[in-house]
Amino acid sequence: MTGPSRILAALAALLATFAVPAAAQDETRWSFAIHGGAGTMSRADMTPERRAAYEAALQRALDAGAAVLRDGGTAMDAVEAAIVLMEDDEKFNAGRGAVFTWEGRNELDAAVMDGRDRSAGAVTGVTSIRHPIRLARAVMADGRHVFLSGAGAEEFARDHELETAGPEWFATDARREALQRMKAEKVSALDVDLKFGTVGAVALDRAGNLAAGTSTGGMTGKRWGRIGDAPVIGAGTYADNRSCAVSATGWGEYFIRVGVAQEICTRLRLAGRTTLPELEDGAEAQASDTIQLTEPIVQNVSDAVLAEVAELGGDGGVIVLARSGAAVFSFNTSGMYRGRATSEGVNEVAIFADE
Ligand code: ASP
């Protein structure tokens, strides 16, 4: 065996020691998770009213997605149902309430991915579409392309009769002030925003299919047509039924460099095998060779990839939903707006790292 093969075989053996065999698809099982951005959050700045408002917004989005799944709807419908609510909520950096570019505009990015066949749709730099997540989904459904930008994406949206909105719909005073402060004080986006407010959702439906979606305004003061990780398939958004669904939030440049979402899914796909038969006889692993992706496995893998982001100097977080239904959060900031709900009765929203 070569060095890398030996390491993979050792990893498989290690995982097999605390894994249990994968169960057959349980048609009552579903699982759902959302985020509304990660970042520097201090309890001192979080008044009870502010906290209650965020928790209520997260709960609403969580409930909307969970209801779709409970009723037997698709993972993709659940992702869309939660994200459109957060796009309309100015507390989050997506749709209404998106951050401003250097030139004082709101340019929106979004992506979706379907774990069944890894079909995907993404858009960047759109300025007049009320729900960029729906536009990304329309790109995926159309199927000819994966990633559309700017004026072309807007034209595609018009052809598909998606709802439009004027600049005044997206612009809020708080985000405008953040841009003004950034320019006046010559500080970075992180100094004025302190947190990333991107929104995302990941779902496992009762048919056993995974989906992921992410929507964002990017980072305050972005220039030159800058694109973050959110709409980049494999960086901020990824879904593959063989492993997991991921949506990220954070300093996009680092998430692109690490390829965070796909890296987590790839590691989990390999971790989900009891054996690595291709190392022995060139045969592909059979479904029966899979092991259950338990919560500790999913957490370890997600934390390891987030550690790579931190090593390069980046920060942020991910929500990860494994094909087993394990829903995990991993972030290296002091907080992340987040929530999860499962058919086993889990239903929780949280903000700070220690809760
Ligand atoms: N990841 C987004 C970006 O870099 C920002 C965010 O998470 O809020 O564009």
GROMACS .gro file of C-alpha atoms and ligand atoms in nm:
model
  364
    1MET     CA    1   0.000   0.000   0.000
    2THR     CA    2   0.118   0.352  -0.071
    3GLY     CA    3   0.146   0.611   0.210
    4PRO     CA    4  -0.189   0.785   0.137
    5SER     CA    5  -0.362   0.446   0.096
    6ARG     CA    6  -0.228   0.337   0.431
    7ILE     CA    7  -0.361   0.655   0.593
    8LEU     CA    8  -0.707   0.607   0.436
    9ALA     CA    9  -0.717   0.243   0.546
   10ALA     CA   10  -0.617   0.344   0.901
   11LEU     CA   11  -0.888   0.613   0.904
   12ALA     CA   12  -1.149   0.359   0.789
   13ALA     CA   13  -1.042   0.115   1.061
   14LEU     CA   14  -1.059   0.390   1.324
   15LEU     CA   15  -1.405   0.501   1.218
   16ALA     CA   16  -1.529   0.142   1.208
   17THR     CA   17  -1.447   0.108   1.578
   18PHE     CA   18  -1.711   0.363   1.682
   19ALA     CA   19  -1.958   0.326   1.399
   20VAL     CA   20  -2.268   0.112   1.372
   21PRO     CA   21  -2.406  -0.041   1.051
   22ALA     CA   22  -2.624   0.192   0.844
   23ALA     CA   23  -2.994   0.138   0.888
   24ALA     CA   24  -3.225   0.087   0.590
   25GLN     CA   25  -3.411   0.399   0.479
   26ASP     CA   26  -3.670   0.485   0.744
   27GLU     CA   27  -3.959   0.664   0.577
   28THR     CA   28  -4.065   0.847   0.890
   29ARG     CA   29  -3.721   1.001   0.939
   30TRP     CA   30  -3.643   1.357   0.834
   31SER     CA   31  -3.398   1.619   0.955
   32PHE     CA   32  -3.346   1.990   0.899
   33ALA     CA   33  -3.101   2.265   0.995
   34ILE     CA   34  -3.067   2.635   0.923
   35HIS     CA   35  -2.823   2.919   0.986
   36GLY     CA   36  -2.849   3.296   0.974
   37GLY     CA   37  -2.477   3.372   0.980
   38ALA     CA   38  -2.184   3.329   1.218
   39GLY     CA   39  -1.961   3.592   1.375
   40THR     CA   40  -1.846   3.791   1.674
   41MET     CA   41  -2.144   3.811   1.903
   42SER     CA   42  -2.128   3.940   2.256
   43ARG     CA   43  -2.391   3.887   2.522
   44ALA     CA   44  -2.341   4.248   2.635
   45ASP     CA   45  -2.467   4.380   2.299
   46MET     CA   46  -2.754   4.136   2.280
   47THR     CA   47  -3.052   4.295   2.453
   48PRO     CA   48  -3.334   4.059   2.550
   49GLU     CA   49  -3.552   4.216   2.277
   50ARG     CA   50  -3.288   4.169   2.012
   51ARG     CA   51  -3.230   3.812   2.116
   52ALA     CA   52  -3.602   3.736   2.113
   53ALA     CA   53  -3.635   3.886   1.765
   54TYR     CA   54  -3.354   3.669   1.626
   55GLU     CA   55  -3.482   3.357   1.796
   56ALA     CA   56  -3.833   3.416   1.663
   57ALA     CA   57  -3.702   3.469   1.309
   58LEU     CA   58  -3.495   3.151   1.327
   59GLN     CA   59  -3.785   2.953   1.472
   60ARG     CA   60  -4.016   3.069   1.194
   61ALA     CA   61  -3.773   2.959   0.924
   62LEU     CA   62  -3.705   2.630   1.105
   63ASP     CA   63  -4.076   2.558   1.142
   64ALA     CA   64  -4.144   2.634   0.775
   65GLY     CA   65  -3.884   2.384   0.655
   66ALA     CA   66  -3.972   2.123   0.917
   67ALA     CA   67  -4.341   2.138   0.822
   68VAL     CA   68  -4.257   2.059   0.459
   69LEU     CA   69  -4.052   1.755   0.564
   70ARG     CA   70  -4.303   1.631   0.821
   71ASP     CA   71  -4.571   1.639   0.551
   72GLY     CA   72  -4.357   1.427   0.321
   73GLY     CA   73  -4.233   1.717   0.103
   74THR     CA   74  -3.895   1.726  -0.065
   75ALA     CA   75  -3.569   1.837   0.092
   76MET     CA   76  -3.537   2.105  -0.176
   77ASP     CA   77  -3.883   2.248  -0.099
   78ALA     CA   78  -3.793   2.262   0.271
   79VAL     CA   79  -3.469   2.448   0.198
   80GLU     CA   80  -3.651   2.700  -0.020
   81ALA     CA   81  -3.937   2.749   0.230
   82ALA     CA   82  -3.695   2.844   0.508
   83ILE     CA   83  -3.463   3.060   0.301
   84VAL     CA   84  -3.733   3.277   0.139
   85LEU     CA   85  -3.847   3.381   0.487
   86MET     CA   86  -3.495   3.480   0.588
   87GLU     CA   87  -3.440   3.662   0.257
   88ASP     CA   88  -3.741   3.880   0.342
   89ASP     CA   89  -3.616   3.946   0.695
   90GLU     CA   90  -3.387   4.247   0.720
   91LYS     CA   91  -3.203   4.106   1.020
   92PHE     CA   92  -3.017   3.874   0.785
   93ASN     CA   93  -2.767   3.954   0.512
   94ALA     CA   94  -2.970   3.808   0.225
   95GLY     CA   95  -3.243   3.960   0.009
   96ARG     CA   96  -3.388   4.251   0.211
   97GLY     CA   97  -3.120   4.374   0.452
   98ALA     CA   98  -2.827   4.259   0.236
   99VAL     CA   99  -2.497   4.440   0.292
  100PHE     CA  100  -2.385   4.717   0.056
  101THR     CA  101  -2.112   4.702  -0.205
  102TRP     CA  102  -1.844   4.974  -0.213
  103GLU     CA  103  -2.054   5.155  -0.473
  104GLY     CA  104  -2.361   5.148  -0.246
  105ARG     CA  105  -2.560   4.871  -0.414
  106ASN     CA  106  -2.702   4.540  -0.293
  107GLU     CA  107  -2.568   4.256  -0.507
  108LEU     CA  108  -2.705   3.916  -0.417
  109ASP     CA  109  -2.564   3.565  -0.448
  110ALA     CA  110  -2.741   3.232  -0.396
  111ALA     CA  111  -2.706   2.861  -0.468
  112VAL     CA  112  -2.895   2.534  -0.429
  113MET     CA  113  -2.788   2.175  -0.473
  114ASP     CA  114  -2.992   1.854  -0.490
  115GLY     CA  115  -2.820   1.553  -0.337
  116ARG     CA  116  -3.012   1.303  -0.552
  117ASP     CA  117  -2.820   1.370  -0.871
  118ARG     CA  118  -2.593   1.658  -0.766
  119SER     CA  119  -2.782   1.898  -0.990
  120ALA     CA  120  -2.715   2.255  -0.886
  121GLY     CA  121  -2.804   2.614  -0.964
  122ALA     CA  122  -2.630   2.936  -0.861
  123VAL     CA  123  -2.648   3.309  -0.928
  124THR     CA  124  -2.423   3.600  -0.843
  125GLY     CA  125  -2.448   3.979  -0.858
  126VAL     CA  126  -2.825   4.003  -0.900
  127THR     CA  127  -2.987   4.328  -0.787
  128SER     CA  128  -3.360   4.310  -0.857
  129ILE     CA  129  -3.479   3.958  -0.772
  130ARG     CA  130  -3.668   3.940  -0.444
  131HIS     CA  131  -3.576   3.578  -0.373
  132PRO     CA  132  -3.239   3.489  -0.520
  133ILE     CA  133  -3.276   3.134  -0.383
  134ARG     CA  134  -3.574   3.082  -0.617
  135LEU     CA  135  -3.367   3.209  -0.907
  136ALA     CA  136  -3.088   2.964  -0.820
  137ARG     CA  137  -3.346   2.686  -0.810
  138ALA     CA  138  -3.486   2.792  -1.148
  139VAL     CA  139  -3.133   2.773  -1.294
  140MET     CA  140  -3.102   2.421  -1.155
  141ALA     CA  141  -3.443   2.317  -1.289
  142ASP     CA  142  -3.360   2.457  -1.633
  143GLY     CA  143  -3.052   2.240  -1.628
  144ARG     CA  144  -2.851   2.391  -1.912
  145HIS     CA  145  -2.614   2.581  -1.686
  146VAL     CA  146  -2.514   2.581  -1.322
  147PHE     CA  147  -2.391   2.936  -1.256
  148LEU     CA  148  -2.533   3.263  -1.398
  149SER     CA  149  -2.417   3.616  -1.324
  150GLY     CA  150  -2.536   3.977  -1.328
  151ALA     CA  151  -2.745   4.101  -1.619
  152GLY     CA  152  -2.772   3.754  -1.774
  153ALA     CA  153  -2.907   3.609  -1.451
  154GLU     CA  154  -3.162   3.893  -1.429
  155GLU     CA  155  -3.272   3.828  -1.787
  156PHE     CA  156  -3.313   3.457  -1.707
  157ALA     CA  157  -3.521   3.556  -1.402
  158ARG     CA  158  -3.749   3.774  -1.612
  159ASP     CA  159  -3.796   3.491  -1.864
  160HIS     CA  160  -3.899   3.265  -1.575
  161GLU     CA  161  -4.131   3.530  -1.430
  162LEU     CA  162  -3.964   3.545  -1.090
  163GLU     CA  163  -4.072   3.821  -0.855
  164THR     CA  164  -3.868   4.140  -0.883
  165ALA     CA  165  -3.811   4.420  -0.630
  166GLY     CA  166  -3.664   4.771  -0.655
  167PRO     CA  167  -3.340   4.879  -0.481
  168GLU     CA  168  -3.543   5.033  -0.195
  169TRP     CA  169  -3.672   4.686  -0.100
  170PHE     CA  170  -3.323   4.552  -0.033
  171ALA     CA  171  -3.161   4.865   0.119
  172THR     CA  172  -3.176   4.923   0.496
  173ASP     CA  173  -3.033   5.208   0.704
  174ALA     CA  174  -2.831   4.978   0.927
  175ARG     CA  175  -2.644   4.825   0.633
  176ARG     CA  176  -2.593   5.167   0.471
  177GLU     CA  177  -2.444   5.300   0.795
  178ALA     CA  178  -2.207   5.002   0.809
  179LEU     CA  179  -2.074   5.093   0.464
  180GLN     CA  180  -2.039   5.460   0.559
  181ARG     CA  181  -1.849   5.367   0.876
  182MET     CA  182  -1.624   5.135   0.683
  183LYS     CA  183  -1.531   5.414   0.445
  184ALA     CA  184  -1.499   5.688   0.710
  185GLU     CA  185  -1.294   5.482   0.953
  186LYS     CA  186  -1.102   5.294   0.683
  187VAL     CA  187  -1.175   4.963   0.851
  188SER     CA  188  -1.259   4.620   0.712
  189ALA     CA  189  -1.597   4.460   0.655
  190LEU     CA  190  -1.544   4.251   0.968
  191ASP     CA  191  -1.488   4.562   1.182
  192VAL     CA  192  -1.820   4.716   1.084
  193ASP     CA  193  -2.033   4.405   1.065
  194LEU     CA  194  -1.877   4.179   1.328
  195LYS     CA  195  -2.087   3.898   1.195
  196PHE     CA  196  -2.173   3.729   0.871
  197GLY     CA  197  -2.547   3.726   0.817
  198THR     CA  198  -2.570   3.490   0.524
  199VAL     CA  199  -2.859   3.244   0.546
  200GLY     CA  200  -2.863   2.875   0.464
  201ALA     CA  201  -3.055   2.552   0.507
  202VAL     CA  202  -2.989   2.180   0.471
  203ALA     CA  203  -3.254   1.908   0.466
  204LEU     CA  204  -3.301   1.531   0.463
  205ASP     CA  205  -3.649   1.429   0.348
  206ARG     CA  206  -3.847   1.115   0.421
  207ALA     CA  207  -3.742   0.965   0.089
  208GLY     CA  208  -3.380   0.987   0.207
  209ASN     CA  209  -3.280   1.275  -0.022
  210LEU     CA  210  -3.054   1.562   0.080
  211ALA     CA  211  -3.055   1.926  -0.036
  212ALA     CA  212  -2.866   2.244   0.051
  213GLY     CA  213  -2.916   2.614  -0.016
  214THR     CA  214  -2.741   2.940   0.072
  215SER     CA  215  -2.829   3.306   0.006
  216THR     CA  216  -2.627   3.620   0.082
  217GLY     CA  217  -2.546   3.981   0.010
  218GLY     CA  218  -2.176   3.896   0.049
  219MET     CA  219  -1.949   4.123   0.253
  220THR     CA  220  -1.985   4.497   0.318
  221GLY     CA  221  -1.780   4.710   0.079
  222LYS     CA  222  -1.718   4.430  -0.171
  223ARG     CA  223  -1.583   4.564  -0.501
  224TRP     CA  224  -1.487   4.467  -0.851
  225GLY     CA  225  -1.763   4.210  -0.885
  226ARG     CA  226  -1.630   4.013  -0.588
  227ILE     CA  227  -1.803   3.675  -0.541
  228GLY     CA  228  -1.795   3.494  -0.206
  229ASP     CA  229  -1.830   3.126  -0.125
  230ALA     CA  230  -2.209   3.110  -0.091
  231PRO     CA  231  -2.291   3.064  -0.463
  232VAL     CA  232  -1.976   2.864  -0.538
  233ILE     CA  233  -2.080   2.500  -0.552
  234GLY     CA  234  -1.838   2.305  -0.334
  235ALA     CA  235  -1.729   2.609  -0.129
  236GLY     CA  236  -2.037   2.745   0.050
  237THR     CA  237  -2.300   2.500  -0.073
  238TYR     CA  238  -2.297   2.127  -0.149
  239ALA     CA  239  -2.527   1.823  -0.132
  240ASP     CA  240  -2.466   1.460  -0.220
  241ASN     CA  241  -2.696   1.175  -0.112
  242ARG     CA  242  -2.391   0.954  -0.059
  243SER     CA  243  -2.268   1.172   0.227
  244CYS     CA  244  -2.418   1.504   0.339
  245ALA     CA  245  -2.556   1.850   0.268
  246VAL     CA  246  -2.366   2.162   0.375
  247SER     CA  247  -2.430   2.537   0.385
  248ALA     CA  248  -2.160   2.775   0.503
  249THR     CA  249  -2.125   3.129   0.634
  250GLY     CA  250  -1.806   3.317   0.694
  251TRP     CA  251  -1.516   3.488   0.527
  252GLY     CA  252  -1.586   3.362   0.177
  253GLU     CA  253  -1.236   3.387   0.036
  254TYR     CA  254  -1.113   3.126   0.285
  255PHE     CA  255  -1.411   2.897   0.232
  256ILE     CA  256  -1.344   2.901  -0.142
  257ARG     CA  257  -0.976   2.820  -0.092
  258VAL     CA  258  -1.054   2.523   0.134
  259GLY     CA  259  -1.353   2.410  -0.075
  260VAL     CA  260  -1.526   2.366   0.259
  261ALA     CA  261  -1.866   2.221   0.168
  262GLN     CA  262  -1.740   1.961  -0.077
  263GLU     CA  263  -1.440   1.875   0.141
  264ILE     CA  264  -1.672   1.788   0.431
  265CYS     CA  265  -1.894   1.577   0.202
  266THR     CA  266  -1.598   1.395   0.048
  267ARG     CA  267  -1.448   1.311   0.385
  268LEU     CA  268  -1.785   1.185   0.509
  269ARG     CA  269  -1.840   0.979   0.196
  270LEU     CA  270  -1.507   0.804   0.253
  271ALA     CA  271  -1.570   0.778   0.628
  272GLY     CA  272  -1.905   0.609   0.556
  273ARG     CA  273  -1.741   0.296   0.422
  274THR     CA  274  -1.645   0.008   0.645
  275THR     CA  275  -1.387  -0.097   0.392
  276LEU     CA  276  -1.211   0.069   0.106
  277PRO     CA  277  -1.244  -0.214  -0.148
  278GLU     CA  278  -1.098  -0.012  -0.433
  279LEU     CA  279  -0.771  -0.023  -0.245
  280GLU     CA  280  -0.783  -0.401  -0.241
  281ASP     CA  281  -0.931  -0.519  -0.570
  282GLY     CA  282  -1.045  -0.215  -0.765
  283ALA     CA  283  -1.416  -0.283  -0.697
  284GLU     CA  284  -1.650   0.003  -0.602
  285ALA     CA  285  -1.797  -0.009  -0.251
  286GLN     CA  286  -2.146  -0.154  -0.236
  287ALA     CA  287  -2.427   0.019  -0.048
  288SER     CA  288  -2.413  -0.262   0.209
  289ASP     CA  289  -2.057  -0.162   0.289
  290THR     CA  290  -2.168   0.170   0.433
  291ILE     CA  291  -2.163   0.255   0.800
  292GLN     CA  292  -2.381   0.493   0.993
  293LEU     CA  293  -2.253   0.851   0.993
  294THR     CA  294  -2.313   0.914   1.362
  295GLU     CA  295  -2.314   1.262   1.511
  296PRO     CA  296  -1.959   1.232   1.657
  297ILE     CA  297  -1.820   1.131   1.317
  298VAL     CA  298  -1.997   1.418   1.140
  299GLN     CA  299  -1.889   1.665   1.410
  300ASN     CA  300  -1.523   1.550   1.396
  301VAL     CA  301  -1.505   1.574   1.019
  302SER     CA  302  -1.675   1.917   1.011
  303ASP     CA  303  -1.452   2.053   1.287
  304ALA     CA  304  -1.140   1.926   1.107
  305VAL     CA  305  -1.232   2.110   0.787
  306LEU     CA  306  -1.323   2.428   0.980
  307ALA     CA  307  -0.982   2.403   1.148
  308GLU     CA  308  -0.824   2.428   0.803
  309VAL     CA  309  -1.016   2.752   0.744
  310ALA     CA  310  -0.886   2.885   1.077
  311GLU     CA  311  -0.529   2.778   0.997
  312LEU     CA  312  -0.537   2.994   0.685
  313GLY     CA  313  -0.672   3.287   0.890
  314GLY     CA  314  -1.043   3.266   0.807
  315ASP     CA  315  -1.347   3.234   1.027
  316GLY     CA  316  -1.710   3.131   1.001
  317GLY     CA  317  -1.918   2.819   1.028
  318VAL     CA  318  -2.120   2.545   0.861
  319ILE     CA  319  -2.438   2.348   0.906
  320VAL     CA  320  -2.397   1.985   0.806
  321LEU     CA  321  -2.667   1.723   0.761
  322ALA     CA  322  -2.549   1.368   0.705
  323ARG     CA  323  -2.747   1.105   0.516
  324SER     CA  324  -2.797   0.937   0.855
  325GLY     CA  325  -2.997   1.243   0.967
  326ALA     CA  326  -2.724   1.369   1.205
  327ALA     CA  327  -2.747   1.751   1.204
  328VAL     CA  328  -2.431   1.927   1.317
  329PHE     CA  329  -2.303   2.282   1.356
  330SER     CA  330  -1.935   2.369   1.344
  331PHE     CA  331  -1.798   2.724   1.373
  332ASN     CA  332  -1.491   2.905   1.500
  333THR     CA  333  -1.664   3.231   1.591
  334SER     CA  334  -1.826   3.328   1.920
  335GLY     CA  335  -2.170   3.263   1.780
  336MET     CA  336  -2.381   3.146   1.492
  337TYR     CA  337  -2.752   3.203   1.441
  338ARG     CA  338  -2.874   2.849   1.397
  339GLY     CA  339  -3.149   2.594   1.444
  340ARG     CA  340  -3.225   2.228   1.391
  341ALA     CA  341  -3.530   2.006   1.396
  342THR     CA  342  -3.568   1.631   1.343
  343SER     CA  343  -3.836   1.365   1.330
  344GLU     CA  344  -3.693   1.238   1.661
  345GLY     CA  345  -3.828   1.550   1.833
  346VAL     CA  346  -3.525   1.778   1.835
  347ASN     CA  347  -3.638   2.139   1.786
  348GLU     CA  348  -3.396   2.411   1.894
  349VAL     CA  349  -3.256   2.748   1.797
  350ALA     CA  350  -2.937   2.894   1.940
  351ILE     CA  351  -2.703   3.192   1.900
  352PHE     CA  352  -2.390   3.173   2.119
  353ALA     CA  353  -2.124   2.903   2.098
  354ASP     CA  354  -2.182   2.779   2.453
  355GLU     CA  355  -2.551   2.701   2.412
  356ASP     N1  356  -1.982   3.392   0.318
  356ASP     C1  357  -2.034   3.519   0.272
  356ASP     C2  358  -1.939   3.578   0.172
  356ASP     O1  359  -1.821   3.567   0.188
  356ASP     C3  360  -2.055   3.615   0.383
  356ASP     C4  361  -2.143   3.567   0.494
  356ASP     O2  362  -2.133   3.451   0.534
  356ASP     O3  363  -2.221   3.647   0.547
  356ASP     O4  364  -1.986   3.640   0.079
   0.00000   0.00000   0.00000
